[in-house]
PDB file of C-alpha atoms in Angstrom:
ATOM      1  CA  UNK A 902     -19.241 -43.822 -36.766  1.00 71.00           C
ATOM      2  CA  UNK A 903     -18.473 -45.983 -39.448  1.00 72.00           C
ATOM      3  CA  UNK A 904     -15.108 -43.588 -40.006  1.00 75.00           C
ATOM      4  CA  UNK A 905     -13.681 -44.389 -36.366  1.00 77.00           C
ATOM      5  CA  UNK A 906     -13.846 -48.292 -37.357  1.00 80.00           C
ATOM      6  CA  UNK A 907     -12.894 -48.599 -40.745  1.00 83.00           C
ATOM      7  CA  UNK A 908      -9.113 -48.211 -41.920  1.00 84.00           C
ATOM      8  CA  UNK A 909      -8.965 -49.253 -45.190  1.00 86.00           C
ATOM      9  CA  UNK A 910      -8.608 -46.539 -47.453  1.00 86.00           C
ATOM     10  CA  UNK A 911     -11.121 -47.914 -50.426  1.00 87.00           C
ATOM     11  CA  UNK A 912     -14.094 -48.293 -47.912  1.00 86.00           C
ATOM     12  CA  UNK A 913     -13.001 -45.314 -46.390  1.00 84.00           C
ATOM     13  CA  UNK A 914     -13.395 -43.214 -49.934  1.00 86.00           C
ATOM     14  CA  UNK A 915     -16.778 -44.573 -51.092  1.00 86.00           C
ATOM     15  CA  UNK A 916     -17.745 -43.559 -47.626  1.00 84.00           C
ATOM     16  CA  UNK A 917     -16.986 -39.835 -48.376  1.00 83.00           C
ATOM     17  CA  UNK A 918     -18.931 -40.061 -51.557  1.00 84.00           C
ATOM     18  CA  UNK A 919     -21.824 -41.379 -49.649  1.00 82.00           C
ATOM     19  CA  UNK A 920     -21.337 -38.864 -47.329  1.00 82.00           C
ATOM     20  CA  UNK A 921     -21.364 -35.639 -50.497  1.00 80.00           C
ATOM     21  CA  UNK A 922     -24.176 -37.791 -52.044  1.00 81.00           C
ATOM     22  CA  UNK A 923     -26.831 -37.774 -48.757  1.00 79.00           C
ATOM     23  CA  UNK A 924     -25.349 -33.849 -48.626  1.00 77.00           C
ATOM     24  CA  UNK A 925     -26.569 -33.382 -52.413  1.00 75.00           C
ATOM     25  CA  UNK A 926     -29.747 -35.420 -51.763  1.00 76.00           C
ATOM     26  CA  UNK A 927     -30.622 -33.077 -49.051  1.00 75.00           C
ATOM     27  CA  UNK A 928     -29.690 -29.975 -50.743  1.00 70.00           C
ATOM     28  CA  UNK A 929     -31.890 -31.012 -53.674  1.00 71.00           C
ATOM     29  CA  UNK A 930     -34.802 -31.723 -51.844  1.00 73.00           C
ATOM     30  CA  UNK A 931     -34.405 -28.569 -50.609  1.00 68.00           C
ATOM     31  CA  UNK A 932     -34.126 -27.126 -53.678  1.00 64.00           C
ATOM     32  CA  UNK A 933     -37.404 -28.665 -54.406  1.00 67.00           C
ATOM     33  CA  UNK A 934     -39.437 -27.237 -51.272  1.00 67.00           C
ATOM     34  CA  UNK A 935     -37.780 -24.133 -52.122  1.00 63.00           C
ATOM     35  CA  UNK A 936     -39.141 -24.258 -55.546  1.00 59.00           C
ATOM     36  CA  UNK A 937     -42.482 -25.578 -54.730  1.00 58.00           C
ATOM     37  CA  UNK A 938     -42.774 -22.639 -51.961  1.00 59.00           C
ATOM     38  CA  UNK A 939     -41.312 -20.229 -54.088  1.00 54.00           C
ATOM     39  CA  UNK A 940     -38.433 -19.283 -52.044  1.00 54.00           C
ATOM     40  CA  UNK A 941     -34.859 -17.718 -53.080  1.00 59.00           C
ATOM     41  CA  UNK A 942     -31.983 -19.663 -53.682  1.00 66.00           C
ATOM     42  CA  UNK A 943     -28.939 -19.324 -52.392  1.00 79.00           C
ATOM     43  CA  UNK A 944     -26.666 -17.290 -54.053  1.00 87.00           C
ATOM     44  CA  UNK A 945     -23.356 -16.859 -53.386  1.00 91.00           C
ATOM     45  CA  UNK A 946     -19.706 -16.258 -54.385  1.00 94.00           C
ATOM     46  CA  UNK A 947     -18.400 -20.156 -55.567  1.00 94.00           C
ATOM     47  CA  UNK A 948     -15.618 -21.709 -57.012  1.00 95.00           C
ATOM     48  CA  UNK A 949     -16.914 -24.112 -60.063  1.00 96.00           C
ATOM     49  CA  UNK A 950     -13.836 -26.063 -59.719  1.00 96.00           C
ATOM     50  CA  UNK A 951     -14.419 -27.268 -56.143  1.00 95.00           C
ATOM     51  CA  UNK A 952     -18.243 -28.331 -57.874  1.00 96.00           C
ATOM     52  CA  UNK A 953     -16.685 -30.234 -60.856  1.00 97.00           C
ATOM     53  CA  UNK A 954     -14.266 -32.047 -59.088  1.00 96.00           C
ATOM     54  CA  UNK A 955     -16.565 -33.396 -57.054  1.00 94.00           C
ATOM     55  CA  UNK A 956     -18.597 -34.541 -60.016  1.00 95.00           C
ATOM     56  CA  UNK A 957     -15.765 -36.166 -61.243  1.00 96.00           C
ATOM     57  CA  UNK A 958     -14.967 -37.968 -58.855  1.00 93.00           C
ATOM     58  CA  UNK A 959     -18.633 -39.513 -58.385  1.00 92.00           C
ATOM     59  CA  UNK A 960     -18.501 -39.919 -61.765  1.00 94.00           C
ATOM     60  CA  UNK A 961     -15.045 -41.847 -62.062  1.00 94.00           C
ATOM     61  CA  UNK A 962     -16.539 -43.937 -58.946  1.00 90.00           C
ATOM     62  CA  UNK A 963     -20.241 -44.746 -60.706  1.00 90.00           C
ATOM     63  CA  UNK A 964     -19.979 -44.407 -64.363  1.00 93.00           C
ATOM     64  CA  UNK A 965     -19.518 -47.617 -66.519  1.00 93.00           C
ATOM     65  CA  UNK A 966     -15.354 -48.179 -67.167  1.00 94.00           C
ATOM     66  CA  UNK A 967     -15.796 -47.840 -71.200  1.00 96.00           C
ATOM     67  CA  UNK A 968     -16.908 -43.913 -70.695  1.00 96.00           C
ATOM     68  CA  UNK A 969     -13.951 -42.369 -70.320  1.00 97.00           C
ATOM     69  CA  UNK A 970     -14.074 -39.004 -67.948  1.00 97.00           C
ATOM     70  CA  UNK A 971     -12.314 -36.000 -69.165  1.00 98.00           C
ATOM     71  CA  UNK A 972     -11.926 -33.249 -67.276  1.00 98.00           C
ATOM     72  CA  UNK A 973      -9.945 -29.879 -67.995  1.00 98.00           C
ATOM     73  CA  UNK A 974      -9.907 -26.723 -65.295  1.00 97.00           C
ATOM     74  CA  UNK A 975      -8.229 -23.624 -66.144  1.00 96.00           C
ATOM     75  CA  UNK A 976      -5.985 -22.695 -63.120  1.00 94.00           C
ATOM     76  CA  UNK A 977      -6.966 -19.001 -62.802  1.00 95.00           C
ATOM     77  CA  UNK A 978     -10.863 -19.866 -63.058  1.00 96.00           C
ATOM     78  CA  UNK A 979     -12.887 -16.983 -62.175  1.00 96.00           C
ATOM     79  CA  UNK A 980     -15.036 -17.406 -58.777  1.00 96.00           C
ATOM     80  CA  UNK A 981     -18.235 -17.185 -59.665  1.00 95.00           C
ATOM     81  CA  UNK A 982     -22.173 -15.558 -58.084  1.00 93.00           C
ATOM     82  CA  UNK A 983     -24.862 -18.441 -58.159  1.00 92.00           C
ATOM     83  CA  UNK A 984     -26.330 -20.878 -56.443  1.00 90.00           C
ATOM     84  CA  UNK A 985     -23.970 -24.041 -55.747  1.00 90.00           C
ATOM     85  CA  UNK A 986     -26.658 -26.533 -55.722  1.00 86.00           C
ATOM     86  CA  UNK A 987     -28.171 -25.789 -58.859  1.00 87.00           C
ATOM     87  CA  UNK A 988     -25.220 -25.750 -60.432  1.00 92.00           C
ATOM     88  CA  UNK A 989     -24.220 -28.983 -59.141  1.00 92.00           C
ATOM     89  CA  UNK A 990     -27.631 -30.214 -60.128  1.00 87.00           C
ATOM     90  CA  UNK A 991     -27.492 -28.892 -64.046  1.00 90.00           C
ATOM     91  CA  UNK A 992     -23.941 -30.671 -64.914  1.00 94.00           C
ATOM     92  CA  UNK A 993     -25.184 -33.765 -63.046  1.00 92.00           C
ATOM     93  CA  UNK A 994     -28.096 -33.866 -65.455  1.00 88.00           C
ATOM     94  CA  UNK A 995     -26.133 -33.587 -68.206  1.00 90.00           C
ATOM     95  CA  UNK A 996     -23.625 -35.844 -67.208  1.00 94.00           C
ATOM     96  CA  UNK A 997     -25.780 -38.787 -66.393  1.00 90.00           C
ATOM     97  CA  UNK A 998     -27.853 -37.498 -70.351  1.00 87.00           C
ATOM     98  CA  UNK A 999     -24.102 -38.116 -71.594  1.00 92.00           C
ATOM     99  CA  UNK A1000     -23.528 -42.009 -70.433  1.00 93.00           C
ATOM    100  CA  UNK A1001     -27.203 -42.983 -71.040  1.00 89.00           C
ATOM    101  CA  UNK A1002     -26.082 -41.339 -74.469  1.00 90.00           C
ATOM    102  CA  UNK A1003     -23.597 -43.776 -74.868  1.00 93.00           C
ATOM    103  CA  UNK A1004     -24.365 -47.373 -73.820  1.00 91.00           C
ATOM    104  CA  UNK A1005     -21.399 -48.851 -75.386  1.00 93.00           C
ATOM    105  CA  UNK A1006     -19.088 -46.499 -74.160  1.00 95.00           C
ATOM    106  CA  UNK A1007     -17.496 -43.074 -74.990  1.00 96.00           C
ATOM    107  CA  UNK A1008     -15.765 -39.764 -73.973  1.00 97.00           C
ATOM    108  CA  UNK A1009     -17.851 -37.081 -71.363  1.00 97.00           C
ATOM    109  CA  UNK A1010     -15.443 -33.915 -71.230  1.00 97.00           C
ATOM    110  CA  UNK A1011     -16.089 -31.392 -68.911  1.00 97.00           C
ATOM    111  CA  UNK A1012     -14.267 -28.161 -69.022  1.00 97.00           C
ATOM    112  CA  UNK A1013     -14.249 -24.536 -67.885  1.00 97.00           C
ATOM    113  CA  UNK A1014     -12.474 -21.642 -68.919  1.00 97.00           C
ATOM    114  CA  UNK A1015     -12.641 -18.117 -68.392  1.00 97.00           C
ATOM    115  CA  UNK A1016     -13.922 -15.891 -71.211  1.00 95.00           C
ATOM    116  CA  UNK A1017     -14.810 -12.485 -71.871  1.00 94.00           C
ATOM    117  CA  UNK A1018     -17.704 -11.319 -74.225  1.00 92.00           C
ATOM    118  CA  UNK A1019     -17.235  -8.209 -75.692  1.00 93.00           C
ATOM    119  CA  UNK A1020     -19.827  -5.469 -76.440  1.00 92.00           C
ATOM    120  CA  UNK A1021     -20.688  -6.523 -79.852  1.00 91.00           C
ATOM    121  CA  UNK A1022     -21.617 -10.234 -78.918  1.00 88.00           C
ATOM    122  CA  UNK A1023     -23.972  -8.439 -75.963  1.00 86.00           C
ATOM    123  CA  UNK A1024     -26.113  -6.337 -78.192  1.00 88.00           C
ATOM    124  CA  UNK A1025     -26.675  -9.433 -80.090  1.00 90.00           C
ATOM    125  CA  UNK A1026     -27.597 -11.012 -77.550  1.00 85.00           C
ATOM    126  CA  UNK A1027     -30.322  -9.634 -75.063  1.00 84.00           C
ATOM    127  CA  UNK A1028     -29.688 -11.462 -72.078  1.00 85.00           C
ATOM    128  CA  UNK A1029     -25.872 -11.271 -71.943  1.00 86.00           C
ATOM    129  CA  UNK A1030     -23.949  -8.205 -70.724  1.00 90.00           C
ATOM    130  CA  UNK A1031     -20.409  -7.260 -71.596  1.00 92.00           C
ATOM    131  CA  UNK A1032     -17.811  -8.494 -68.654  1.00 93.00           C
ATOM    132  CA  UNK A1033     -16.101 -11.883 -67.809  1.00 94.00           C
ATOM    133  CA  UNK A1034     -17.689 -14.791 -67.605  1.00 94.00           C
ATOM    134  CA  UNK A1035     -16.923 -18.648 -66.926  1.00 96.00           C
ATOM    135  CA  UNK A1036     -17.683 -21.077 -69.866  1.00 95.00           C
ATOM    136  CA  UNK A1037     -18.347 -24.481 -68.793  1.00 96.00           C
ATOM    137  CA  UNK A1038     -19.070 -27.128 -71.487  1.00 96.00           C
ATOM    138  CA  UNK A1039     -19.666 -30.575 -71.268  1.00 95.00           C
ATOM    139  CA  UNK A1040     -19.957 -32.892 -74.437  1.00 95.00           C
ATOM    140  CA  UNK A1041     -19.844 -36.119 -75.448  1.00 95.00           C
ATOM    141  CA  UNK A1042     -19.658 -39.341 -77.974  1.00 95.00           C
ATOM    142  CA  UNK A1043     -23.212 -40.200 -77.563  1.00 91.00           C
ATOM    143  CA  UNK A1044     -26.138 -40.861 -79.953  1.00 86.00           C
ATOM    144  CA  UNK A1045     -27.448 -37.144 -79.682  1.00 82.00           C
ATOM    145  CA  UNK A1046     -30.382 -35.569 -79.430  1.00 78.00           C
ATOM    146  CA  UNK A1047     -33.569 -36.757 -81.469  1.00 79.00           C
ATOM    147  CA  UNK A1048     -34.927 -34.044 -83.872  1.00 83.00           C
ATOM    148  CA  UNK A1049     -38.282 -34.208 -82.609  1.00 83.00           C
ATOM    149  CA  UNK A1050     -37.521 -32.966 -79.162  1.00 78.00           C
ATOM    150  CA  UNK A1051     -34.217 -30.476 -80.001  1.00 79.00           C
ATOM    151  CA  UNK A1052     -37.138 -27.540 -79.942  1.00 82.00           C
ATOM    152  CA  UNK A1053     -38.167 -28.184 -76.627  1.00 77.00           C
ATOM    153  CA  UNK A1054     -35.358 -29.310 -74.406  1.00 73.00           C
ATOM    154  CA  UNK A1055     -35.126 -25.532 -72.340  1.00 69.00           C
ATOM    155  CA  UNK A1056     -39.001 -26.649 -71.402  1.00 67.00           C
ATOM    156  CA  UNK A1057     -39.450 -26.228 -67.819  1.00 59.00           C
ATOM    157  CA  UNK A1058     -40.855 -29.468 -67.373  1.00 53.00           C
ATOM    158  CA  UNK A1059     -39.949 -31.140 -70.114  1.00 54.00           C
ATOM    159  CA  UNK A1060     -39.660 -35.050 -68.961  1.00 52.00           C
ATOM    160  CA  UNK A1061     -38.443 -37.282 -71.822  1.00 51.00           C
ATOM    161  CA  UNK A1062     -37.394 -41.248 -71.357  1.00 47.00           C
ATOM    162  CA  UNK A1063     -36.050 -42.613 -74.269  1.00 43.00           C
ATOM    163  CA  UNK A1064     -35.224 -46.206 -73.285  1.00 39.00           C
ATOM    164  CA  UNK A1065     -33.940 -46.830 -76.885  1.00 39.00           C
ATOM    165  CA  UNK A1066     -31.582 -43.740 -76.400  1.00 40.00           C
ATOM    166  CA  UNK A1067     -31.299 -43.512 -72.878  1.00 40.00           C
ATOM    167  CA  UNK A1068     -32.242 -39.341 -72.750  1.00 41.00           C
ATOM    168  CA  UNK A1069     -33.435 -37.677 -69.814  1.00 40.00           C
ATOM    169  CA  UNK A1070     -34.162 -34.093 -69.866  1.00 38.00           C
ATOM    170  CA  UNK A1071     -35.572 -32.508 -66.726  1.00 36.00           C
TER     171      UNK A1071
END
């Protein structure tokens, strides 16, 4: 409703990214009550583009002005099989570990590229197979993370508040 009243263009915006924020609240607390009944997620064909983008721009919009956003897309990105909200919900996480990373400011890049690992890198490694794949990295200027936890931060339920560093790993 508020759409059909509202004309100027800034109100109009933050509107939309109220709008894809409720849509990724929902989706999440779906994800959730999926996990917790121990249903399948959606998986599908996606375009990781369409999903960074859209981080970027809530990122642009909510992020502190001395963290400067980066963001670099190859043009002939790969479409991708997985589950959109997931995704969405993993570079999220690390994106909001990257500013509380840096409370005085800093670079978060986020890129993806198209790659292609070959058969010797997949007998090295058990759980890849040989084909294409899409490589996306996100990095950052921040403090890093402490020794003590490095080990454990692919813990399932690994919860860790640093205020002193600003870390959250989920």
């Amino acid at each position: 409703m508020l759409k059909t009243k509202i004309r100027d263009e800034n109100i109009l915006n933050t509107i939309d990214m109220m709008e894809s924020a409720l849509q990724r609240g929902i989706n999440l607390s779906n994800q959730i009550l999926s996990f917790v009944r121990s249903e399948v997620s959606k998986v599908g064909i996606i375009q990781v583009k369409h999903i960074i983008r859209e981080i970027e721009r809530f990122l642009m919009e909510t992020f502190p002005k001395d963290i400067e956003i980066k963001v670099e897309i190859s043009k002939d990105l790969y479409p991708i099989m997985g589950d959109a909200t997931k995704i969405h919900q993993v570079l999220m996480n690390l994106c909001v570990n990257a500013r509380d990373a840096m409370p005085n400011g800093g670079v978060l890049s986020i890129s993806a590229e198209n790659i292609y690992l070959n058969e010797e890198y997949a007998r090295w490694n058990p759980f890849a197979k040989q084909g294409p794949y899409v490589l996306i990295t996100v990095s950052d200027t921040g403090v890093g993370i402490p020794k003590e936890i490095i080990d454990k931060i692919f813990d399932p339920f690994l919860l860790q508040k640093r205020k002193e560093l600003g870390l959250v790993f989920l």
